[in-house]
PDB file of C-alpha atoms and ligand atoms in Angstrom:
ATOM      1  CA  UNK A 948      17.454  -0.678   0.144  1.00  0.00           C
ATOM      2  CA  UNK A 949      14.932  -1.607   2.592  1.00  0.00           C
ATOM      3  CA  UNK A 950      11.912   0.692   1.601  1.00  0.00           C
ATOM      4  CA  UNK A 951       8.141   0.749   2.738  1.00  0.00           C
ATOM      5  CA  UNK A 952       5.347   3.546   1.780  1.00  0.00           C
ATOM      6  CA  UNK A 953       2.822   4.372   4.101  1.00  0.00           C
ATOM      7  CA  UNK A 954      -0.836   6.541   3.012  1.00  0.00           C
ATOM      8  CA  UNK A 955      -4.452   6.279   2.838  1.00  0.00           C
ATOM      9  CA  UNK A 956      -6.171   4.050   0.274  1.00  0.00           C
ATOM     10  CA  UNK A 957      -5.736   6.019  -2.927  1.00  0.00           C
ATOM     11  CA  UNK A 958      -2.774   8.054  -1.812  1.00  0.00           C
ATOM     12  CA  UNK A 959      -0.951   6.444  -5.271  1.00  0.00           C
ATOM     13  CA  UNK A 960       1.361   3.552  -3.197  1.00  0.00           C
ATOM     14  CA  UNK A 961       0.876   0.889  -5.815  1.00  0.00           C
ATOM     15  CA  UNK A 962       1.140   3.455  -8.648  1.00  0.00           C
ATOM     16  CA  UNK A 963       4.165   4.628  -7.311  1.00  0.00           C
ATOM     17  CA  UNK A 964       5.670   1.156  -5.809  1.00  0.00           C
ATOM     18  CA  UNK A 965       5.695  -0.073  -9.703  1.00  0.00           C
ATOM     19  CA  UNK A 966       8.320   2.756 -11.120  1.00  0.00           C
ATOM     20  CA  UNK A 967       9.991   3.196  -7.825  1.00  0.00           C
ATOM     21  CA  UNK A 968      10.887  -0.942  -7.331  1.00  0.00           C
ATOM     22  CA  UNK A 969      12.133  -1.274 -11.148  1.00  0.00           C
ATOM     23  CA  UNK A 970      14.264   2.106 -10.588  1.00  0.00           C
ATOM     24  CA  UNK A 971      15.650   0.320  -6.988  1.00  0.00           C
ATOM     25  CA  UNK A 972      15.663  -3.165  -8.419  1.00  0.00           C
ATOM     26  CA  UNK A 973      14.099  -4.516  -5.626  1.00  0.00           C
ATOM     27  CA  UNK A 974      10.871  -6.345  -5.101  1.00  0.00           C
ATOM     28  CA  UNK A 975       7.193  -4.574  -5.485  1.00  0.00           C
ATOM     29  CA  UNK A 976       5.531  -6.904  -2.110  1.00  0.00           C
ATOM     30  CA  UNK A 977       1.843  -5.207  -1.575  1.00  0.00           C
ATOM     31  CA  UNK A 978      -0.108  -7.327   0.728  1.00  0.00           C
ATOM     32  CA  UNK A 979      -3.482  -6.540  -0.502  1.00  0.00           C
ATOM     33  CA  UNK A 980      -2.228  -7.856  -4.178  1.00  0.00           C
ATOM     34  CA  UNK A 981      -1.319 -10.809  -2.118  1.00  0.00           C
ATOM     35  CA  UNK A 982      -4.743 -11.025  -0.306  1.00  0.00           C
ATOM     36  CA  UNK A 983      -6.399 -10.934  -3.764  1.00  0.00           C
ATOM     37  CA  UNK A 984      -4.484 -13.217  -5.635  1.00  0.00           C
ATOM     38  CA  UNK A 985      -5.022 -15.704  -2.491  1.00  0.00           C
ATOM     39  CA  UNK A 986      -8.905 -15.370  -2.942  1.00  0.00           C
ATOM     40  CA  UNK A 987      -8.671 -15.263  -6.332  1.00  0.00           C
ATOM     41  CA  UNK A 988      -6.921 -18.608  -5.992  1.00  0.00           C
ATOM     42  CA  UNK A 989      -8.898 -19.811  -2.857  1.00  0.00           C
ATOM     43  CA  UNK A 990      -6.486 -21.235  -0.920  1.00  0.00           C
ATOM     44  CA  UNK A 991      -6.356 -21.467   3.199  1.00  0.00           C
ATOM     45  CA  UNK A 992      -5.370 -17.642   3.552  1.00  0.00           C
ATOM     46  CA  UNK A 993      -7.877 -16.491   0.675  1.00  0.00           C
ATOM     47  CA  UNK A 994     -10.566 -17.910   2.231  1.00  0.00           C
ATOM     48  CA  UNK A 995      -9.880 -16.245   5.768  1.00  0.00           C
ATOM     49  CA  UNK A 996      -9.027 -12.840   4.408  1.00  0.00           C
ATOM     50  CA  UNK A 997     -12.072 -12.606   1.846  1.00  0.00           C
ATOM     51  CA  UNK A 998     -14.693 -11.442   4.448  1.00  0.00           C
ATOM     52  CA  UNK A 999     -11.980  -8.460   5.641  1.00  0.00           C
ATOM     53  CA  UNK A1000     -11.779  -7.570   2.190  1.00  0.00           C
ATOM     54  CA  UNK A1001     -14.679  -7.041   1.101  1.00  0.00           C
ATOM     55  CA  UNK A1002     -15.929  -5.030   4.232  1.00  0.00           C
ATOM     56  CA  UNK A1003     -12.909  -2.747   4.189  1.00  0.00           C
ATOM     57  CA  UNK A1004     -12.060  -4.206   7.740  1.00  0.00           C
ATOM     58  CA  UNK A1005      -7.990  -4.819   8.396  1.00  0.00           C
ATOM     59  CA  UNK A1006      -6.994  -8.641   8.261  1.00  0.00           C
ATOM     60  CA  UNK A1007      -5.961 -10.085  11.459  1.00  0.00           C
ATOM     61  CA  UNK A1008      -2.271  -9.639  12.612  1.00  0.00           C
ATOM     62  CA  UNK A1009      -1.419 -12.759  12.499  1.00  0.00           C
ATOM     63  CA  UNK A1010      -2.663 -13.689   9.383  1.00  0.00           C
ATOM     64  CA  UNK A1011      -0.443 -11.037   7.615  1.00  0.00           C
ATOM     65  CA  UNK A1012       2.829 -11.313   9.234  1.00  0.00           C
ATOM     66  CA  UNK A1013       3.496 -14.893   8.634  1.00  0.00           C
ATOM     67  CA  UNK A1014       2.319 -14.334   5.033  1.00  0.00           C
ATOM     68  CA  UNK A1015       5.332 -11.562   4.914  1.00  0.00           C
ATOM     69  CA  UNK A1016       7.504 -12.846   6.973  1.00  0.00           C
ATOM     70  CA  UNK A1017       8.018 -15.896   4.358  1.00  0.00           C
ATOM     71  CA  UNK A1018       7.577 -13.721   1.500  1.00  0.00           C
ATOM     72  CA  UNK A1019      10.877 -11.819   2.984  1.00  0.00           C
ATOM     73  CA  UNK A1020      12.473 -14.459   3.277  1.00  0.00           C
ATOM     74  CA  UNK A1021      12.028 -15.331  -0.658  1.00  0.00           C
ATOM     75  CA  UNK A1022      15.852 -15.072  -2.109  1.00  0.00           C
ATOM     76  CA  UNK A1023      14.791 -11.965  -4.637  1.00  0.00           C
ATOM     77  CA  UNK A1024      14.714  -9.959  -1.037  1.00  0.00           C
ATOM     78  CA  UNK A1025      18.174 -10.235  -0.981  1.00  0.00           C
ATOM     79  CA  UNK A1026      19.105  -6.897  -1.749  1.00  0.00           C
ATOM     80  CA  UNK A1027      16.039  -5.138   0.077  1.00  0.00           C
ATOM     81  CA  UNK A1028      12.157  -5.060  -0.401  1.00  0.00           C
ATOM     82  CA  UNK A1029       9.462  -2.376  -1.119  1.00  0.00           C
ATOM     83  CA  UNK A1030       6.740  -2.896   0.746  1.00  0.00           C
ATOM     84  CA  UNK A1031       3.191  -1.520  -0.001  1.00  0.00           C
ATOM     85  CA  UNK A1032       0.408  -1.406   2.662  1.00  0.00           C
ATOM     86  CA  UNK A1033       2.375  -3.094   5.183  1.00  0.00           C
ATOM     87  CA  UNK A1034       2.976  -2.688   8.027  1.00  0.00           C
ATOM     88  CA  UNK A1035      -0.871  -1.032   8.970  1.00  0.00           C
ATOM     89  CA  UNK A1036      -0.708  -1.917  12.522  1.00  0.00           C
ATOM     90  CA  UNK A1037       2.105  -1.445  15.593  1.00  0.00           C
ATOM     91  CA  UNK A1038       1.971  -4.922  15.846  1.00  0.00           C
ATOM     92  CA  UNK A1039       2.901  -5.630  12.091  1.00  0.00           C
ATOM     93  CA  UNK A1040       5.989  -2.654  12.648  1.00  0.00           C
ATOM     94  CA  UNK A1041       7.220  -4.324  15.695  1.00  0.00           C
ATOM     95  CA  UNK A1042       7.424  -7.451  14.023  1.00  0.00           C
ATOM     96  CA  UNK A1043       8.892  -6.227  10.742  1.00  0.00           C
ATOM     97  CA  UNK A1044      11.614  -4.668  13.039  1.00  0.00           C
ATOM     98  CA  UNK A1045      12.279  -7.802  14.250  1.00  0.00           C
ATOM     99  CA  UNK A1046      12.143  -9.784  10.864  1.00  0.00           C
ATOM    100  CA  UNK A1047      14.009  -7.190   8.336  1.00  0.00           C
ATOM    101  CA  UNK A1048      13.358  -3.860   9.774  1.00  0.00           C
ATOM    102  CA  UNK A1049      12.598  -0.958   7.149  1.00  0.00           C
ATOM    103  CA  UNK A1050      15.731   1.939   6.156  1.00  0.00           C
ATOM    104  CA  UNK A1051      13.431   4.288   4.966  1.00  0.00           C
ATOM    105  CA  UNK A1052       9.665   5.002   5.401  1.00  0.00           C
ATOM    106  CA  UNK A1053       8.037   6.957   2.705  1.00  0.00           C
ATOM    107  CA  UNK A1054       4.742   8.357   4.014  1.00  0.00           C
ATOM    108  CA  UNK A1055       2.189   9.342   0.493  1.00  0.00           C
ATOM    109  CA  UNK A1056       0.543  11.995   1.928  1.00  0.00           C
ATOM    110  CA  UNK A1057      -2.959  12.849   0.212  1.00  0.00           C
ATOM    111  CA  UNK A1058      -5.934  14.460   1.889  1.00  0.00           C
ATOM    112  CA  UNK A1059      -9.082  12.628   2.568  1.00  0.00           C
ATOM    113  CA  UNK A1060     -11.447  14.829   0.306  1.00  0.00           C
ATOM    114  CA  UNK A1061      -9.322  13.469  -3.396  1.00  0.00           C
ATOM    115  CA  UNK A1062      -9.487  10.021  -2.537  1.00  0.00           C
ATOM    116  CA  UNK A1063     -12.985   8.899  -3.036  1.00  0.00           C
ATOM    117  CA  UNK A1064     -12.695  10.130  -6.678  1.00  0.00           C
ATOM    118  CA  UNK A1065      -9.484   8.585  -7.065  1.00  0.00           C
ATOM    119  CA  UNK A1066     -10.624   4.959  -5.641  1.00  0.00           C
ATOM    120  CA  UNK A1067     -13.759   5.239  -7.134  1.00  0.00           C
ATOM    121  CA  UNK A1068     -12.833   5.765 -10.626  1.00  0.00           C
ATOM    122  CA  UNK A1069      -9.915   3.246  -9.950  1.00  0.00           C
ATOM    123  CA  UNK A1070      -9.713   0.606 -13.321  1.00  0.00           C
ATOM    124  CA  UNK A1071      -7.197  -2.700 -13.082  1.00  0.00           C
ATOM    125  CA  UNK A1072      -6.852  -4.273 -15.615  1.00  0.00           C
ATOM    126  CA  UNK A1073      -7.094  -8.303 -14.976  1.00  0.00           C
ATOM    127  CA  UNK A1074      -4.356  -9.685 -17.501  1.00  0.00           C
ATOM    128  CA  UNK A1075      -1.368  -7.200 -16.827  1.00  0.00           C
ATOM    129  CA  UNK A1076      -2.327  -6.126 -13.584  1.00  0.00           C
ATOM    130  CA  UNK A1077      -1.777  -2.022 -14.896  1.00  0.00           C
ATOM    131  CA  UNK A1078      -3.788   1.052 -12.754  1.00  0.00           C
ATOM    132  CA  UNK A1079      -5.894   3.313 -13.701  1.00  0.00           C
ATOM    133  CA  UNK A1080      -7.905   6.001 -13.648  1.00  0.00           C
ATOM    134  CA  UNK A1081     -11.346   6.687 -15.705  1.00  0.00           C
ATOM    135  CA  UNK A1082     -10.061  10.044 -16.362  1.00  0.00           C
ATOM    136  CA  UNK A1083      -6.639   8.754 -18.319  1.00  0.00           C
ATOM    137  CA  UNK A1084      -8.675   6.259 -20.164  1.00  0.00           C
ATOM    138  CA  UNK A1085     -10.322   6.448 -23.819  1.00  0.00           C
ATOM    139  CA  UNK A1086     -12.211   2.995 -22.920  1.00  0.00           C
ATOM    140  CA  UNK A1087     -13.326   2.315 -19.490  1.00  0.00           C
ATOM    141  CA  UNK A1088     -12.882  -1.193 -20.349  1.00  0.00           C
ATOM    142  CA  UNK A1089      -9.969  -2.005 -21.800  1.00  0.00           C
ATOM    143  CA  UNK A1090      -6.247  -1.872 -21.033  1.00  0.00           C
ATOM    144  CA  UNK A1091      -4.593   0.870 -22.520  1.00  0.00           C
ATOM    145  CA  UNK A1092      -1.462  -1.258 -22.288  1.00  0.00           C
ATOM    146  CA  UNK A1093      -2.232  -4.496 -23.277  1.00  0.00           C
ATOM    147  CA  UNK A1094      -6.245  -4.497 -23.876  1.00  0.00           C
ATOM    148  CA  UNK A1095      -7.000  -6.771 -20.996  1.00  0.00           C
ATOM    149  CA  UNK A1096     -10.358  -6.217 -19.279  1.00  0.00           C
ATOM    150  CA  UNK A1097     -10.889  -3.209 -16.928  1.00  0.00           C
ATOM    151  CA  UNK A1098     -12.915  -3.529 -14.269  1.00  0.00           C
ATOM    152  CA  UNK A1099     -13.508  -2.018 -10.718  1.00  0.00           C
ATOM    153  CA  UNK A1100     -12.347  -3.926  -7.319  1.00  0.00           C
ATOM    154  CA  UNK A1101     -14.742  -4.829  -5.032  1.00  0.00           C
ATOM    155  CA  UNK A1102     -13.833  -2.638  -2.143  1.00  0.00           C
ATOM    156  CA  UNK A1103     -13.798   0.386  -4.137  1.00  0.00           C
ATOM    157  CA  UNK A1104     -17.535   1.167  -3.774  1.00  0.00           C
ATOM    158  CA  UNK A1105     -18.103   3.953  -1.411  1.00  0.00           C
ATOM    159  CA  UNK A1106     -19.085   2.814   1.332  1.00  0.00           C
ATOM    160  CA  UNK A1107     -16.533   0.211   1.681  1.00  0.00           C
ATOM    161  CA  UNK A1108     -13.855   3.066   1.371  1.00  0.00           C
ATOM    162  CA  UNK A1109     -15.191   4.838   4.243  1.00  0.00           C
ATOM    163  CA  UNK A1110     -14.590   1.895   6.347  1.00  0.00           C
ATOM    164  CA  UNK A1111     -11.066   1.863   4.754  1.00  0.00           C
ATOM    165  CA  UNK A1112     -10.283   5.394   5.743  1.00  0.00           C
ATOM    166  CA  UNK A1113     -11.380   4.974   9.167  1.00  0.00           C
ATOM    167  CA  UNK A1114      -9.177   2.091   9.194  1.00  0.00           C
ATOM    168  CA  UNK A1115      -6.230   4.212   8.375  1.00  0.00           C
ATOM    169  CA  UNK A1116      -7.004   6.639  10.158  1.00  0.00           C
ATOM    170  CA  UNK A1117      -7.415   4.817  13.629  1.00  0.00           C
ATOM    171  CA  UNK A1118      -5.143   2.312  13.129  1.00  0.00           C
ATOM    172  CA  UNK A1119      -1.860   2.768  10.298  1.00  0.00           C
ATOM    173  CA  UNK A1120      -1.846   6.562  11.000  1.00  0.00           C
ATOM    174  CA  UNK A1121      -0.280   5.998  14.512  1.00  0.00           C
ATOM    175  CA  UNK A1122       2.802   4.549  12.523  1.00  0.00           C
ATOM    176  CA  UNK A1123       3.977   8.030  11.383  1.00  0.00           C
ATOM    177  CA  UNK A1124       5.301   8.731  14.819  1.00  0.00           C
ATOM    178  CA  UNK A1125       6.166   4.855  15.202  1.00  0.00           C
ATOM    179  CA  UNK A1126       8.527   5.429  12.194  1.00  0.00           C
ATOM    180  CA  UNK A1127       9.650   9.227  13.108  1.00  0.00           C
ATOM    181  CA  UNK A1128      10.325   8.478  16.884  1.00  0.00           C
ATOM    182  CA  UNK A1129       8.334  11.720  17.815  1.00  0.00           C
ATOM    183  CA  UNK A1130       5.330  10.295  18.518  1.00  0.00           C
ATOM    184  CA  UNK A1131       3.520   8.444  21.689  1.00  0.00           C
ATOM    185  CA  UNK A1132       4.844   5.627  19.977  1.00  0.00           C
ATOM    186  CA  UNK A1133       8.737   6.264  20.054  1.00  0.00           C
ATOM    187  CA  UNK A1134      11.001   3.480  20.052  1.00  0.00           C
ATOM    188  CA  UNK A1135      13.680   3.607  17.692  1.00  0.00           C
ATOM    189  CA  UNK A1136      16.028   6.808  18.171  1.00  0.00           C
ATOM    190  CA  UNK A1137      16.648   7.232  14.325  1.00  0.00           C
ATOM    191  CA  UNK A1138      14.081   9.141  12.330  1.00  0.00           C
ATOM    192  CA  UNK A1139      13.328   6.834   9.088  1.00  0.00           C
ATOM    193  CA  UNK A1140      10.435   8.952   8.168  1.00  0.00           C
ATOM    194  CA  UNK A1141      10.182  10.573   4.845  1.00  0.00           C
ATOM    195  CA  UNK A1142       7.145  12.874   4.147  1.00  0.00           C
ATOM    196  CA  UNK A1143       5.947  13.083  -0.164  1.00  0.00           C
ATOM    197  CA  UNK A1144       3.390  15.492  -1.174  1.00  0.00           C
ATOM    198  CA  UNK A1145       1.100  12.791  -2.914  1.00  0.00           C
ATOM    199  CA  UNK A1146      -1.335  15.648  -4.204  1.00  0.00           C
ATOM    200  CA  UNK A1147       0.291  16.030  -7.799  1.00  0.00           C
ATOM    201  CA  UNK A1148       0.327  14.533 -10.762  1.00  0.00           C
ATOM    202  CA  UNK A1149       1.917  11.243 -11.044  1.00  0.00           C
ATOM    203  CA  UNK A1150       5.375  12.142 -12.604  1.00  0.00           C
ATOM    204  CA  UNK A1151       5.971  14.784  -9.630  1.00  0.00           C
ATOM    205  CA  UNK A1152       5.123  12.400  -6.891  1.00  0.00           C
ATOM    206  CA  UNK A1153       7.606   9.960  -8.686  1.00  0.00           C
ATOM    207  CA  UNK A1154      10.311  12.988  -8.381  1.00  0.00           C
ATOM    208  CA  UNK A1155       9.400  13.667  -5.018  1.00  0.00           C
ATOM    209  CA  UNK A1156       9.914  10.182  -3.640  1.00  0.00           C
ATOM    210  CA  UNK A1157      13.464   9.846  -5.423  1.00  0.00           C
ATOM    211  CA  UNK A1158      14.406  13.308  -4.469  1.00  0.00           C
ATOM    212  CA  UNK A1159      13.706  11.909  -0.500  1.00  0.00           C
ATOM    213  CA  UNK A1160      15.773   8.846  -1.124  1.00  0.00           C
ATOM    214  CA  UNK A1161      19.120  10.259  -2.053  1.00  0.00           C
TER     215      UNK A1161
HETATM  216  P1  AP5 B2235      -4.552  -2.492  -0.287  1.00  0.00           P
HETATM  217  O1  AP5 B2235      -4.642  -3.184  -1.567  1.00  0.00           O
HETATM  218  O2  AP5 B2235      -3.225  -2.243   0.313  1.00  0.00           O
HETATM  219  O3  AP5 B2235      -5.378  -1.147  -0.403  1.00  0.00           O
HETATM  220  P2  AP5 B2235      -5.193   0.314   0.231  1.00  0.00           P
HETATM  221  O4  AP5 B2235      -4.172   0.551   1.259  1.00  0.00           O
HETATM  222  O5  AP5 B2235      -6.585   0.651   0.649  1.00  0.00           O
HETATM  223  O6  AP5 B2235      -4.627   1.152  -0.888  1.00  0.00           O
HETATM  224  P3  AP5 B2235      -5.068   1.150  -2.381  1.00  0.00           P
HETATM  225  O7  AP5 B2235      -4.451   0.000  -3.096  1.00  0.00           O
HETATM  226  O8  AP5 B2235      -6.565   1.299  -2.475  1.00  0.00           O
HETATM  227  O9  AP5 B2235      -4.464   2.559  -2.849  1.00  0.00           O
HETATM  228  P4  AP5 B2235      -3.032   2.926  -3.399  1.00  0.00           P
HETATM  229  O10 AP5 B2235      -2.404   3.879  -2.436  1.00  0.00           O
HETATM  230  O11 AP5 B2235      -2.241   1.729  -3.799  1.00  0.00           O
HETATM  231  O12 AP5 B2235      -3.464   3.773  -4.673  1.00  0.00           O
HETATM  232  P5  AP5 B2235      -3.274   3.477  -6.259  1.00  0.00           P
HETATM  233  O13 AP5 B2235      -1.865   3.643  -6.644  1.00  0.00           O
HETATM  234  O14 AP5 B2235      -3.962   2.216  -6.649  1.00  0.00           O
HETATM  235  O15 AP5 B2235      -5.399  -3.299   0.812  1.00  0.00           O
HETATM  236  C1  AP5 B2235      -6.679  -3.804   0.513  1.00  0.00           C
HETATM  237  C2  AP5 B2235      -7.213  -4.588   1.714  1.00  0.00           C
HETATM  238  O16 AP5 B2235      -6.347  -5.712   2.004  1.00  0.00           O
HETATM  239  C3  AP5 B2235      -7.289  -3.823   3.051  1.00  0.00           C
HETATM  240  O17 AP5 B2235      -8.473  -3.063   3.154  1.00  0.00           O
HETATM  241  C4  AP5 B2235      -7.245  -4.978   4.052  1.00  0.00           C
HETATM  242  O18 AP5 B2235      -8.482  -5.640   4.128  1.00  0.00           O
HETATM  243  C5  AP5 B2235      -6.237  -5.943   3.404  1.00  0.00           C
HETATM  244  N1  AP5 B2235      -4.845  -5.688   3.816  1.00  0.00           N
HETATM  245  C6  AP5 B2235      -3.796  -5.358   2.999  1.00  0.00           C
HETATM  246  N2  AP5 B2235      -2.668  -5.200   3.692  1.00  0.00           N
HETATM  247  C7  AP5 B2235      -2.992  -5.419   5.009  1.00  0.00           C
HETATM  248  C8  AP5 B2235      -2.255  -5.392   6.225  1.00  0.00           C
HETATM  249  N3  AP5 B2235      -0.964  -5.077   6.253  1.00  0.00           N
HETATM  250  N4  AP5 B2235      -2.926  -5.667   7.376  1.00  0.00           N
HETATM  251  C9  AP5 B2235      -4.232  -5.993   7.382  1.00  0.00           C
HETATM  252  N5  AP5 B2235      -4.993  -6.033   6.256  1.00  0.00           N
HETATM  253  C10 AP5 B2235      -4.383  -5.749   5.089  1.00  0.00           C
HETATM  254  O19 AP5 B2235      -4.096   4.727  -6.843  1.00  0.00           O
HETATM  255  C11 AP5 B2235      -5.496   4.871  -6.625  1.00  0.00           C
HETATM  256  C12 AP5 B2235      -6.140   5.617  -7.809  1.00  0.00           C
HETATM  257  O20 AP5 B2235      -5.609   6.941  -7.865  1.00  0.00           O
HETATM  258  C13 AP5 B2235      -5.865   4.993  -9.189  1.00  0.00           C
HETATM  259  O21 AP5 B2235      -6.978   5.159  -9.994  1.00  0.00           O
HETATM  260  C14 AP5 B2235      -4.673   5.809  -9.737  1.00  0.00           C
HETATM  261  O22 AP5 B2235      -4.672   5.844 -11.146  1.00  0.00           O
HETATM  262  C15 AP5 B2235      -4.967   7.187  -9.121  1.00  0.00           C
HETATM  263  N6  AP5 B2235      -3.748   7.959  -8.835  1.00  0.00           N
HETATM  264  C16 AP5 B2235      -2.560   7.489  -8.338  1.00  0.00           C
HETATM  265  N7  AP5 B2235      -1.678   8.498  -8.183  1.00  0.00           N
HETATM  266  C17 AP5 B2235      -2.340   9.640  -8.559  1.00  0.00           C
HETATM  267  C18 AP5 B2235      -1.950  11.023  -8.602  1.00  0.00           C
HETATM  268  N8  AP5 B2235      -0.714  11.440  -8.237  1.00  0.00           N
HETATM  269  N9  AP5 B2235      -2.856  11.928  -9.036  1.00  0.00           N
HETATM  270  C19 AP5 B2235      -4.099  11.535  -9.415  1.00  0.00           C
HETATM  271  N10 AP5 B2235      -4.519  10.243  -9.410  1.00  0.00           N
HETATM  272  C20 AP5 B2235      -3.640   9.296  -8.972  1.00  0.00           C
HETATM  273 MG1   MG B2236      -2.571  -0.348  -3.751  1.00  0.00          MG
END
């Protein structure tokens, strides 16, 4: 299955990609865990993307479609893909359509007053790569899972996330009628949109998201 989720930062798309890719058996590809690991790594695309990043600001087109078009073209994508935080602009969708267009778009939906709590108190741990939230944890600064160190990323700070939102909002928002052909943006005469309540608790969501794939 060829699967993408679509929502706000903090609408639970990287909490949910984990469960939902091992229960598909297909790959987890998020683009901003791409983006990080290439400035954690500081190679060519690291090094561009970093000053996005940090100001909450969408990376240039261009920049992210060749890095997914050859991560698609990996052989684990075989047997379909999950993708998380891509597409984000009708550029990126009209070229995933042409490179491995999408069955199914899941859109988290979460409104804008529960995400700054969510992002803010966001922990990831640095060793396992496992998300959290200040209010599941005992210690703020270790994993739970494998004691790794917590810590915060840098674009969670308020005002970053504001910039963030109005990024979704102005530009990846346009894609729900992209995807569901009712919009200003129709071009595909098949509905692949799928709508999740994203404001429950983790475990529901999860339900809700398998309950729109069968
Ligand atoms: P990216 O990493 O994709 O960030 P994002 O879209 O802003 O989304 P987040 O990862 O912040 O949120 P999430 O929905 O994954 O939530 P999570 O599950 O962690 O992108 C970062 C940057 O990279 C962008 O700003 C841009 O610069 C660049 N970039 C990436 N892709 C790009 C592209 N295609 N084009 C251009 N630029 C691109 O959950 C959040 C918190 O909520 C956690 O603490 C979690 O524990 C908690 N939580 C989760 N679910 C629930 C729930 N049901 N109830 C209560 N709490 C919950
Ligand atoms: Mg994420």
């Amino acid at each position: 299955m060829k699967l993408l989720f679509l929502g706000p930062p903090g609408a639970g798309k990287g909490t949910q990609a984990a469960g939902v890719s091992a229960h598909l058996k297909v790959p987890h590809i998020s683009t901003g865990d791409m983006f990080r690991s290439a400035i954690k790594n500081a190679t060519p695309v690291g090094l561009e993307a970093k000053k996005y990043l940090d100001a909450g600001e969408l990376v240039p087109d261009s920049v992210v479609i060749d890095m997914v078009r050859e991560r698609l073209s990996m052989p684990d994508c075989a047997n379909g893909y999950l993708l998380d935080g891509f597409p984000r602009t009708v550029e990126q969708a009209i070229a995933l359509d042409e490179i491995d267009a999408p069955d199914i778009v899941v859109d988290i939906e979460v409104p804008d007053e529960r995400l700054l709590s969510r992002l803010t108190g966001r922990r990831v741990c640095g060793k396992c790569q496992g998300t959290f939230h200040i209010s599941q944890l005992k210690d703020e600064h270790a994993c739970p899972l494998c004691g790794g160190a917590l810590s915060q990323r840098n674009d969670d700070k308020p005002e970053t996330i504001s910039t963030r939102l109005r990024a979704y909002h102005e530009q990846t928002e346009p894609l729900i009628g992209y995807y569901s052909g009712l919009g200003k943006l129709r071009r595909v005469e098949v509905n692949r949109l799928r709508t999740v309540d994203g404001d429950s608790r983790p475990e529901e969501v999860f339900k809700g998201i398998l309950a729109t794939l069968e």
